[in-house]
PDB file of C-alpha atoms in Angstrom:
ATOM      1  CA  MET A   1      -1.263 -20.044 -20.651  1.00 89.00           C
ATOM      2  CA  ILE A   2      -1.167 -20.233 -16.861  1.00 94.00           C
ATOM      3  CA  THR A   3      -4.141 -21.075 -14.641  1.00 95.00           C
ATOM      4  CA  VAL A   4      -4.355 -19.710 -11.082  1.00 96.00           C
ATOM      5  CA  ASN A   5      -6.672 -21.666  -8.790  1.00 95.00           C
ATOM      6  CA  CYS A   6      -8.231 -19.262  -6.256  1.00 93.00           C
ATOM      7  CA  ARG A   7     -10.477 -21.698  -4.400  1.00 91.00           C
ATOM      8  CA  ASP A   8      -9.225 -20.594  -0.962  1.00 91.00           C
ATOM      9  CA  VAL A   9      -9.179 -16.856  -1.796  1.00 91.00           C
ATOM     10  CA  LEU A  10     -12.366 -16.342  -3.811  1.00 89.00           C
ATOM     11  CA  THR A  11     -13.100 -12.956  -2.222  1.00 89.00           C
ATOM     12  CA  ILE A  12      -9.961 -11.445  -3.793  1.00 90.00           C
ATOM     13  CA  LYS A  13      -9.948 -13.344  -7.097  1.00 91.00           C
ATOM     14  CA  SER A  14     -10.819 -10.391  -9.337  1.00 89.00           C
ATOM     15  CA  PRO A  15      -8.430  -7.819  -7.837  1.00 90.00           C
ATOM     16  CA  LEU A  16      -5.722 -10.489  -7.685  1.00 93.00           C
ATOM     17  CA  ALA A  17      -6.226 -11.242 -11.390  1.00 93.00           C
ATOM     18  CA  VAL A  18      -5.917  -7.555 -12.261  1.00 91.00           C
ATOM     19  CA  TYR A  19      -2.818  -7.068 -10.102  1.00 93.00           C
ATOM     20  CA  THR A  20      -1.093 -10.214 -11.371  1.00 94.00           C
ATOM     21  CA  SER A  21      -1.859  -9.531 -15.036  1.00 93.00           C
ATOM     22  CA  ASP A  22      -0.503  -5.973 -14.692  1.00 92.00           C
ATOM     23  CA  LYS A  23       2.703  -7.246 -13.066  1.00 92.00           C
ATOM     24  CA  VAL A  24       3.455  -9.981 -15.630  1.00 93.00           C
ATOM     25  CA  GLY A  25       2.013  -8.339 -18.736  1.00 90.00           C
ATOM     26  CA  ALA A  26      -0.734 -10.841 -19.500  1.00 92.00           C
ATOM     27  CA  VAL A  27      -4.424 -10.875 -20.379  1.00 92.00           C
ATOM     28  CA  PRO A  28      -6.621 -12.320 -17.593  1.00 92.00           C
ATOM     29  CA  ALA A  29      -9.733 -14.427 -18.136  1.00 92.00           C
ATOM     30  CA  LEU A  30     -11.926 -14.968 -15.085  1.00 92.00           C
ATOM     31  CA  LYS A  31     -13.619 -18.256 -14.357  1.00 91.00           C
ATOM     32  CA  GLN A  32     -15.747 -19.292 -11.396  1.00 91.00           C
ATOM     33  CA  ARG A  33     -12.939 -20.385  -9.042  1.00 93.00           C
ATOM     34  CA  GLU A  34      -9.831 -19.496 -11.019  1.00 94.00           C
ATOM     35  CA  PHE A  35      -8.380 -17.129 -13.539  1.00 94.00           C
ATOM     36  CA  MET A  36      -6.195 -17.749 -16.537  1.00 94.00           C
ATOM     37  CA  LEU A  37      -3.351 -15.613 -17.838  1.00 94.00           C
ATOM     38  CA  ALA A  38      -2.670 -15.554 -21.567  1.00 92.00           C
ATOM     39  CA  PRO A  39       0.416 -13.929 -23.076  1.00 90.00           C
ATOM     40  CA  VAL A  40      -0.075 -10.685 -24.984  1.00 86.00           C
ATOM     41  CA  GLY A  41       2.414 -11.520 -27.723  1.00 83.00           C
ATOM     42  CA  ASP A  42       4.677 -14.421 -28.569  1.00 84.00           C
ATOM     43  CA  GLU A  43       6.528 -14.287 -25.260  1.00 85.00           C
ATOM     44  CA  GLU A  44       5.826 -16.952 -22.655  1.00 89.00           C
ATOM     45  CA  ILE A  45       4.569 -15.958 -19.218  1.00 91.00           C
ATOM     46  CA  SER A  46       7.049 -16.834 -16.489  1.00 92.00           C
ATOM     47  CA  SER A  47       5.327 -18.863 -13.780  1.00 93.00           C
ATOM     48  CA  SER A  48       7.899 -17.648 -11.244  1.00 94.00           C
ATOM     49  CA  ASP A  49       6.882 -14.046 -12.028  1.00 94.00           C
ATOM     50  CA  VAL A  50       3.228 -14.973 -11.500  1.00 95.00           C
ATOM     51  CA  ILE A  51       4.020 -16.627  -8.163  1.00 95.00           C
ATOM     52  CA  THR A  52       6.034 -13.575  -7.076  1.00 95.00           C
ATOM     53  CA  ALA A  53       3.167 -11.229  -8.023  1.00 94.00           C
ATOM     54  CA  ILE A  54       0.644 -13.340  -6.085  1.00 95.00           C
ATOM     55  CA  LYS A  55       2.881 -13.371  -3.008  1.00 94.00           C
ATOM     56  CA  MET A  56       3.362  -9.600  -3.271  1.00 93.00           C
ATOM     57  CA  TYR A  57      -0.409  -9.082  -3.396  1.00 92.00           C
ATOM     58  CA  LEU A  58      -0.986 -11.348  -0.386  1.00 92.00           C
ATOM     59  CA  ALA A  59       1.776  -9.484   1.472  1.00 90.00           C
ATOM     60  CA  SER A  60       0.082  -6.161   0.708  1.00 89.00           C
ATOM     61  CA  LEU A  61      -3.035  -7.513   2.447  1.00 87.00           C
ATOM     62  CA  GLY A  62      -0.982  -8.754   5.405  1.00 88.00           C
ATOM     63  CA  CYS A  63      -2.054 -12.384   5.021  1.00 88.00           C
ATOM     64  CA  GLU A  64       0.936 -13.935   3.234  1.00 88.00           C
ATOM     65  CA  ARG A  65       1.804 -16.182   6.188  1.00 91.00           C
ATOM     66  CA  HIS A  66      -1.607 -17.870   5.979  1.00 92.00           C
ATOM     67  CA  PHE A  67      -1.252 -19.000   2.352  1.00 93.00           C
ATOM     68  CA  ALA A  68       1.135 -21.030   0.217  1.00 94.00           C
ATOM     69  CA  VAL A  69       1.442 -20.601  -3.539  1.00 95.00           C
ATOM     70  CA  VAL A  70       2.056 -23.988  -5.142  1.00 95.00           C
ATOM     71  CA  GLN A  71       2.783 -24.780  -8.777  1.00 95.00           C
ATOM     72  CA  LYS A  72       2.079 -28.054 -10.559  1.00 95.00           C
ATOM     73  CA  GLY A  73       2.682 -27.824 -14.283  1.00 92.00           C
ATOM     74  CA  SER A  74       0.870 -24.803 -15.684  1.00 92.00           C
ATOM     75  CA  ILE A  75      -1.523 -24.605 -12.716  1.00 95.00           C
ATOM     76  CA  ILE A  76      -0.718 -22.385  -9.746  1.00 96.00           C
ATOM     77  CA  THR A  77      -2.821 -22.944  -6.630  1.00 96.00           C
ATOM     78  CA  ILE A  78      -3.198 -20.669  -3.627  1.00 95.00           C
ATOM     79  CA  VAL A  79      -3.654 -22.915  -0.585  1.00 93.00           C
ATOM     80  CA  SER A  80      -4.680 -21.906   2.929  1.00 91.00           C
ATOM     81  CA  LEU A  81      -2.108 -23.272   5.377  1.00 91.00           C
ATOM     82  CA  ASP A  82      -4.060 -22.905   8.590  1.00 88.00           C
ATOM     83  CA  GLY A  83      -7.677 -22.767   7.440  1.00 83.00           C
ATOM     84  CA  TYR A  84      -7.556 -18.974   7.262  1.00 83.00           C
ATOM     85  CA  LYS A  85     -10.472 -17.538   5.287  1.00 81.00           C
ATOM     86  CA  LEU A  86     -10.642 -14.086   3.804  1.00 77.00           C
ATOM     87  CA  GLU A  87     -14.109 -13.046   4.939  1.00 68.00           C
ATOM     88  CA  SER A  88     -14.625  -9.895   2.928  1.00 58.00           C
ATOM     89  CA  VAL A  89     -13.068  -8.019   0.059  1.00 50.00           C
ATOM     90  CA  PRO A  90     -10.489  -5.527   1.387  1.00 47.00           C
ATOM     91  CA  GLN A  91     -11.750  -1.964   1.377  1.00 53.00           C
ATOM     92  CA  GLY A  92     -10.688   0.200  -1.520  1.00 52.00           C
ATOM     93  CA  LYS A  93     -10.552  -2.716  -3.923  1.00 51.00           C
ATOM     94  CA  SER A  94     -13.060  -3.162  -6.711  1.00 52.00           C
ATOM     95  CA  ASP A  95     -14.271  -6.301  -8.437  1.00 59.00           C
ATOM     96  CA  GLN A  96     -14.696  -4.339 -11.650  1.00 74.00           C
ATOM     97  CA  PHE A  97     -11.942  -3.859 -14.155  1.00 81.00           C
ATOM     98  CA  PHE A  98     -11.811  -2.556 -17.673  1.00 84.00           C
ATOM     99  CA  SER A  99     -10.182  -4.335 -20.591  1.00 82.00           C
ATOM    100  CA  CYS A 100      -9.266  -2.838 -23.956  1.00 81.00           C
ATOM    101  CA  ILE A 101     -11.005  -4.649 -26.807  1.00 80.00           C
ATOM    102  CA  HIS A 102      -8.136  -3.784 -29.157  1.00 79.00           C
ATOM    103  CA  CYS A 103      -4.996  -4.830 -27.269  1.00 81.00           C
ATOM    104  CA  GLY A 104      -6.109  -6.371 -23.963  1.00 77.00           C
ATOM    105  CA  HIS A 105      -4.812  -3.591 -21.678  1.00 82.00           C
ATOM    106  CA  VAL A 106      -6.436  -4.077 -18.236  1.00 84.00           C
ATOM    107  CA  THR A 107      -7.011  -1.492 -15.508  1.00 84.00           C
ATOM    108  CA  GLN A 108      -9.257  -1.007 -12.490  1.00 84.00           C
ATOM    109  CA  PHE A 109      -9.868   2.633 -13.270  1.00 84.00           C
ATOM    110  CA  GLU A 110     -12.422   3.803 -15.820  1.00 85.00           C
ATOM    111  CA  THR A 111     -10.654   7.109 -16.519  1.00 85.00           C
ATOM    112  CA  VAL A 112      -7.383   5.324 -17.271  1.00 86.00           C
ATOM    113  CA  HIS A 113      -9.282   2.951 -19.556  1.00 87.00           C
ATOM    114  CA  ASN A 114     -11.001   5.817 -21.395  1.00 87.00           C
ATOM    115  CA  ASN A 115      -7.688   7.613 -21.915  1.00 88.00           C
ATOM    116  CA  HIS A 116      -6.094   4.400 -23.156  1.00 87.00           C
ATOM    117  CA  MET A 117      -8.915   3.828 -25.658  1.00 87.00           C
ATOM    118  CA  LYS A 118      -8.249   7.247 -27.185  1.00 87.00           C
ATOM    119  CA  ILE A 119      -4.805   6.154 -28.407  1.00 87.00           C
ATOM    120  CA  HIS A 120      -6.405   3.574 -30.690  1.00 83.00           C
ATOM    121  CA  TYR A 121      -8.397   6.257 -32.500  1.00 83.00           C
ATOM    122  CA  LEU A 122      -5.646   8.842 -33.130  1.00 77.00           C
TER     123      LEU A 122
END
């Protein structure tokens, strides 16, 4: 299990958790200032893949130069380099996401979630 400390990027914690879990194939669990990624099966989650996904997300927002992604053991921390604060959630992003109760599949979109749920009842 990997913990991602989002203390300096709290406004994007939820969308970042969804994006990262989709990229590495993990189940996210949100906490107050961090999120945790648990493996879906027996495979371990690669911390380098998690770091890459976080950097890709920050790059998509255009703020990657303001933050460093640092790993210490199983904890990955996103640190502001120059005191840069993300003031608001980027437009088009949602804090809500849907998780399958059967297999842990996570998505931001309700229609995708509803279609996914149908496969469990075929």
